[in-house]
């Protein structure tokens, strides 16, 4: 079928909305009508060439939700009409990582994600001239339709508005998983969240739900800090006007129990290291550009500080996306307030610009207004605007 999609033709080039060809789902795959897609910093990282050359043409978008339209042979548990949120690491359940229960590190999914293909090593997307288009982590939802492995389509309760469900499969599961599975924040512990964009806002909310004591939000954007305070942060540090390290250590003398970094830059990774107490672990969630190196004073390893990464929530994303979807349906999880902008397929490039400038929280692109359930305008608030 022919679909409209935002295509990245080469690194650092603007997205172009084009008509492309999408093949039907093969065995073990599903065709999904896309309702809405979140615009994430990882999309910008790839668009800017920070994750390596030669991954284009590609269709970005790895966070979204939609409705199943067709299932390939051998697909169980999904049927046309099912609302789903997208999971960009469909675990194979057979490789050494999956066998060890580390589904987010699935080796088969990882290899094909880097190659930009489906799990069989081929692509379902093609340009009008016949050239193959690479998939982005099996999802490629900056498009009207996508074909994805069945494990990437996670059923969610029908009462969840799809424009909100769009956030479950990256920002929400990554942020909540980083707090629960990687940092393992315990009741009353102090947490510093560095970077309060799409994922940082979910880390703040997850820390609050985990019963954290002090939650110190650090960012360079006053609106994002205001939103973090509204979502449960107890303190805000504006790194554009103050020495963030000194400010955090003044708020929590001796250092915080957990620092979670959601920027992906050497300076903020170092900040996360600098603000934790002896014996604590700094968790890096942000994706750094290829080639960047994080440095820490080696002598401080004597204090048993540690630095670790957290990828895609460090857990079983398909199970956790479904559980988070249930919480959202029950009104026990709030994500709408973390959406600062609504746009459409043509407005994604503009959303990339906001991410590059570090302004605004999450942009959601409403791809199909008939099923997304999005409001005409977002509610009033300092961090809220409307574009597109
Ligand atoms: Zn993402
Ligand atoms: Zn696997």
XYZ file of C-alpha atoms and ligand atoms in Angstrom:
390
model
C 0.000 0.000 0.000
C 0.989 3.614 -0.368
C 1.362 5.711 2.757
C 2.548 9.187 3.678
C 5.609 9.260 5.881
C 8.320 11.648 7.059
C 11.480 10.342 5.377
C 15.064 11.073 6.430
C 17.122 10.862 3.228
C 20.502 11.520 4.820
C 22.067 12.625 8.064
C 21.516 16.275 8.998
C 18.946 16.747 6.216
C 15.424 17.885 7.133
C 12.656 15.281 7.096
C 10.572 15.213 3.913
C 6.987 14.026 3.911
C 6.661 11.668 0.961
C 4.432 8.924 -0.347
C 6.184 5.575 0.107
C 5.307 1.917 -0.357
C 4.631 -0.383 2.593
C 4.581 -4.149 2.029
C 2.017 -6.345 3.788
C 3.011 -7.986 7.080
C 4.891 -11.259 6.782
C 4.729 -14.173 9.207
C 4.897 -12.971 12.794
C 4.270 -9.331 11.847
C 1.334 -6.949 12.057
C 0.132 -3.921 10.110
C -0.836 -0.998 12.337
C -2.716 2.213 11.517
C -0.750 4.871 13.393
C -2.766 7.240 15.585
C -0.002 9.304 17.140
C 3.764 9.360 17.571
C 5.941 10.946 20.215
C 8.973 12.876 19.020
C 12.003 11.746 21.044
C 15.586 12.907 21.288
C 16.774 9.541 19.923
C 15.059 10.364 16.625
C 17.079 13.591 16.495
C 20.276 11.727 17.405
C 19.846 9.497 14.378
C 18.698 12.348 12.123
C 21.803 14.317 13.053
C 24.047 11.370 12.214
C 25.114 10.983 15.847
C 24.395 7.244 15.835
C 26.434 6.429 12.768
C 26.363 6.932 9.022
C 24.630 4.921 6.390
C 21.360 4.364 8.176
C 19.265 6.135 5.552
C 16.966 6.607 3.856
C 14.968 5.813 6.933
C 11.636 6.546 8.528
C 12.101 7.584 12.131
C 9.625 7.379 14.998
C 9.894 4.722 17.694
C 7.302 5.876 20.232
C 3.665 5.679 19.226
C 0.298 4.004 19.343
C -2.295 2.876 16.869
C -4.804 0.232 15.892
C -3.985 -3.181 14.411
C -5.351 -3.504 10.866
C -3.973 -6.847 9.698
C -1.998 -9.711 11.208
C 0.481 -11.935 9.397
C 0.474 -15.734 9.684
C 1.309 -17.227 13.036
C 0.409 -14.143 15.058
C -1.451 -15.010 18.254
C -3.050 -12.631 20.721
C -3.572 -9.734 18.304
C -6.486 -9.058 15.970
C -7.616 -6.241 13.679
C -9.132 -3.459 15.755
C -6.879 -3.953 18.784
C -5.399 -0.720 20.184
C -1.661 -1.076 20.747
C 1.322 0.877 22.011
C 4.632 0.290 20.247
C 7.626 -1.488 21.802
C 10.880 -0.902 19.952
C 12.756 -3.903 21.335
C 10.685 -6.980 20.419
C 12.470 -9.712 22.388
C 13.259 -12.962 20.548
C 13.065 -14.905 23.839
C 15.813 -17.261 22.628
C 19.163 -15.399 22.595
C 21.539 -15.416 25.606
C 20.301 -11.998 26.795
C 16.646 -13.055 26.607
C 17.476 -16.395 28.247
C 18.991 -14.401 31.115
C 15.787 -12.377 31.405
C 17.390 -9.211 30.026
C 14.827 -8.704 27.292
C 15.763 -5.054 26.709
C 19.201 -6.243 25.585
C 17.877 -8.885 23.122
C 20.737 -9.550 20.729
C 18.560 -10.446 17.747
C 16.447 -7.309 18.123
C 19.576 -5.222 18.679
C 21.350 -6.436 15.538
C 18.326 -5.882 13.308
C 17.574 -2.518 14.894
C 21.051 -1.264 13.950
C 20.636 -2.726 10.466
C 17.265 -0.995 10.096
C 15.423 -4.152 9.129
C 12.650 -6.406 10.360
C 13.663 -9.537 12.286
C 14.199 -11.456 9.012
C 16.794 -8.939 7.828
C 14.597 -7.346 5.143
C 12.571 -4.137 4.940
C 8.874 -3.561 4.241
C 9.366 0.067 3.247
C 10.386 1.343 -0.191
C 10.722 4.677 -1.955
C 8.762 5.396 -5.129
C 11.937 4.608 -7.119
C 12.095 1.146 -5.553
C 14.968 1.779 -3.138
C 14.581 0.184 0.279
C 13.898 2.427 3.260
C 15.320 1.369 6.606
C 13.096 0.863 9.601
C 13.914 2.591 12.864
C 13.879 0.036 15.658
C 11.074 -1.959 13.994
C 8.564 0.870 14.443
C 9.058 3.805 12.012
C 5.839 5.454 13.135
C 6.379 8.888 11.564
C 4.046 7.375 8.982
C 0.363 6.646 8.448
C 0.863 2.893 8.730
C 3.646 0.609 9.929
C 4.493 -3.044 9.747
C 6.201 -4.332 12.872
C 6.976 -7.618 14.623
C 3.937 -8.768 16.615
C 5.970 -8.408 19.829
C 6.309 -4.677 19.090
C 2.534 -4.188 19.217
C 1.517 -4.257 22.882
C -2.248 -4.401 23.531
C -3.541 -1.611 25.761
C -6.960 -0.940 27.297
C -9.341 0.615 24.748
C -10.232 3.493 27.077
C -6.714 4.981 26.903
C -6.608 7.869 24.382
C -4.061 6.835 21.772
C -2.328 10.241 21.725
C -1.426 9.585 25.369
C -0.665 5.886 24.846
C 1.863 7.035 22.256
C 4.229 7.952 25.094
C 4.149 4.540 26.793
C 6.625 2.756 24.529
C 9.610 5.059 24.972
C 9.428 7.967 27.426
C 7.220 6.285 30.015
C 8.635 2.754 30.047
C 12.204 4.108 29.843
C 11.708 6.588 32.689
C 9.758 4.304 34.989
C 12.069 1.373 34.290
C 15.177 3.449 34.990
C 13.804 4.310 38.433
C 12.354 0.910 39.308
C 14.653 -1.586 37.575
C 17.985 0.234 37.294
C 18.177 2.694 40.219
C 15.712 0.726 42.398
C 14.741 3.803 44.360
C 13.595 2.934 47.874
C 11.154 4.778 50.127
C 12.456 8.130 51.255
C 15.659 8.092 49.214
C 16.881 11.248 47.494
C 16.942 11.463 43.717
C 18.471 13.969 41.307
C 17.008 14.046 37.793
C 19.295 15.708 35.260
C 17.448 16.746 32.106
C 13.695 17.279 32.319
C 12.588 16.619 28.753
C 10.275 13.817 27.657
C 12.068 11.065 29.588
C 13.196 13.206 32.525
C 9.581 14.147 33.256
C 8.707 10.442 33.467
C 11.681 9.815 35.760
C 10.403 12.527 38.093
C 6.917 10.984 38.153
C 8.323 7.492 38.676
C 10.516 8.684 41.553
C 7.482 10.255 43.198
C 5.456 7.033 42.728
C 8.358 5.045 44.198
C 8.135 7.127 47.359
C 11.353 9.056 46.923
C 12.046 11.788 49.474
C 13.872 14.728 47.978
C 13.547 14.867 44.172
C 15.856 17.505 42.711
C 15.183 18.388 39.071
C 17.998 19.956 37.030
C 17.534 21.585 33.631
C 18.415 24.737 31.738
C 14.814 25.544 30.792
C 12.515 27.243 33.308
C 9.323 25.816 31.776
C 10.579 22.254 31.999
C 11.591 22.834 35.615
C 8.105 24.209 36.405
C 6.587 21.094 34.886
C 8.944 18.861 36.886
C 7.846 20.601 40.089
C 4.211 20.026 39.114
C 4.957 16.334 38.515
C 6.511 15.715 41.906
C 9.977 17.242 42.070
C 10.619 18.883 45.436
C 13.390 21.199 44.230
C 14.442 22.711 40.924
C 17.934 23.765 39.889
C 18.254 25.981 36.818
C 21.638 25.024 35.411
C 21.573 28.041 33.077
C 21.898 30.436 35.994
C 23.601 28.467 38.766
C 26.400 25.970 39.325
C 24.239 22.841 39.270
C 26.735 20.679 41.167
C 27.037 23.140 44.031
C 23.294 23.776 44.087
C 22.387 20.079 44.327
C 24.994 19.435 47.024
C 23.692 22.406 48.978
C 20.161 20.969 48.824
C 21.311 17.441 49.732
C 24.586 17.688 51.684
C 26.822 14.678 51.107
C 25.119 13.819 47.823
C 21.931 12.180 46.617
C 21.147 8.476 46.829
C 20.424 8.303 43.095
C 21.200 10.500 40.108
C 19.489 9.764 36.805
C 20.859 11.486 33.722
C 18.495 11.942 30.769
C 20.545 14.154 28.463
C 23.365 12.040 27.067
C 26.282 14.487 27.249
C 29.675 14.070 28.922
C 29.086 17.159 31.092
C 25.754 16.001 32.481
C 26.994 12.440 32.985
C 29.830 13.921 35.008
C 27.314 16.044 36.928
C 25.364 12.887 37.801
C 28.584 11.358 39.130
C 29.491 14.479 41.088
C 26.179 14.761 42.958
C 25.834 11.186 44.240
C 26.911 10.188 47.724
C 29.660 7.601 48.324
C 28.404 4.113 47.522
C 25.683 5.392 45.196
C 25.208 4.751 41.472
C 24.690 7.317 38.739
C 22.297 5.967 36.106
C 22.718 7.241 32.557
C 19.520 7.080 30.521
C 20.383 9.725 27.915
C 21.831 8.559 24.616
C 25.183 10.173 23.918
C 26.444 10.885 20.408
C 28.792 8.270 18.998
C 32.379 8.941 20.041
C 31.513 10.909 23.189
C 33.384 9.748 26.291
C 32.278 10.038 29.893
C 35.116 10.652 32.363
C 35.125 10.400 36.126
C 37.923 10.931 38.677
C 39.303 7.423 39.160
C 40.294 8.113 42.757
C 36.613 8.497 43.631
C 36.057 4.835 42.784
C 37.482 4.240 46.273
C 34.202 5.581 47.595
C 32.405 2.785 45.704
C 30.544 5.165 43.494
C 29.321 3.512 40.301
C 28.193 4.594 36.857
C 25.780 2.466 34.864
C 23.578 2.754 31.828
C 19.899 2.019 31.603
C 18.468 1.115 28.219
C 14.762 1.011 27.564
C 13.800 0.649 31.195
C 16.208 -2.198 31.999
C 13.366 -4.683 32.199
C 10.733 -6.566 30.240
C 9.336 -3.684 28.193
C 6.414 -5.507 26.593
C 5.081 -6.545 30.012
C 5.730 -3.150 31.576
C 4.157 -1.171 28.709
C 0.985 -3.230 29.194
C 1.017 -2.586 32.948
C 1.666 1.138 32.487
C -1.218 1.185 29.985
C -3.474 -0.262 32.677
C -2.362 2.397 35.179
C -3.049 5.086 32.571
C -6.529 3.650 31.916
C -7.265 3.638 35.637
C -6.224 7.253 36.051
C -3.283 6.332 38.267
C -0.675 7.571 35.819
C -0.699 11.030 34.261
C 1.087 11.623 30.965
C -0.979 14.293 29.194
C 0.660 17.054 31.247
C 4.087 16.015 29.959
C 3.026 16.789 26.394
C 4.022 20.364 25.644
C 3.162 20.462 21.941
C 0.791 18.733 19.528
C 1.620 18.696 15.846
C 1.182 16.518 12.763
C 3.398 14.636 10.295
C 4.513 17.865 8.652
C 5.402 19.449 12.000
C 7.885 16.799 13.181
C 10.861 18.650 11.708
C 9.867 21.716 13.734
C 9.664 19.494 16.833
C 13.221 18.328 16.068
C 14.254 21.978 16.215
C 12.753 22.357 19.698
C 14.627 19.243 20.871
C 17.889 20.581 19.470
C 17.307 23.861 21.338
C 16.253 22.047 24.520
C 12.885 23.799 24.664
C 9.564 22.141 25.493
C 8.859 18.731 27.012
C 7.263 16.190 24.651
C 5.796 16.845 21.233
C 3.180 14.358 20.081
C 2.476 14.206 16.346
C -1.142 13.340 15.710
C -0.896 11.217 12.576
C -4.556 10.186 12.348
C -6.877 12.578 14.176
C -9.859 10.271 13.677
C -8.445 7.673 16.077
C -5.895 9.594 18.190
C -8.473 11.119 20.541
C -6.351 14.229 20.971
C -7.846 17.545 22.071
C -7.994 20.420 19.591
C -5.819 22.376 21.986
C -3.761 21.367 24.973
C -4.822 22.672 28.375
C -3.467 25.960 29.631
C -0.152 26.022 31.419
C 3.295 27.501 31.243
C 4.770 24.577 29.332
C 1.929 24.178 26.889
C 1.783 25.396 23.332
C 0.301 24.342 20.063
C 1.914 24.120 16.661
C 1.330 22.534 13.306
Zn 12.785 7.497 22.552
Zn 16.619 -12.173 22.362
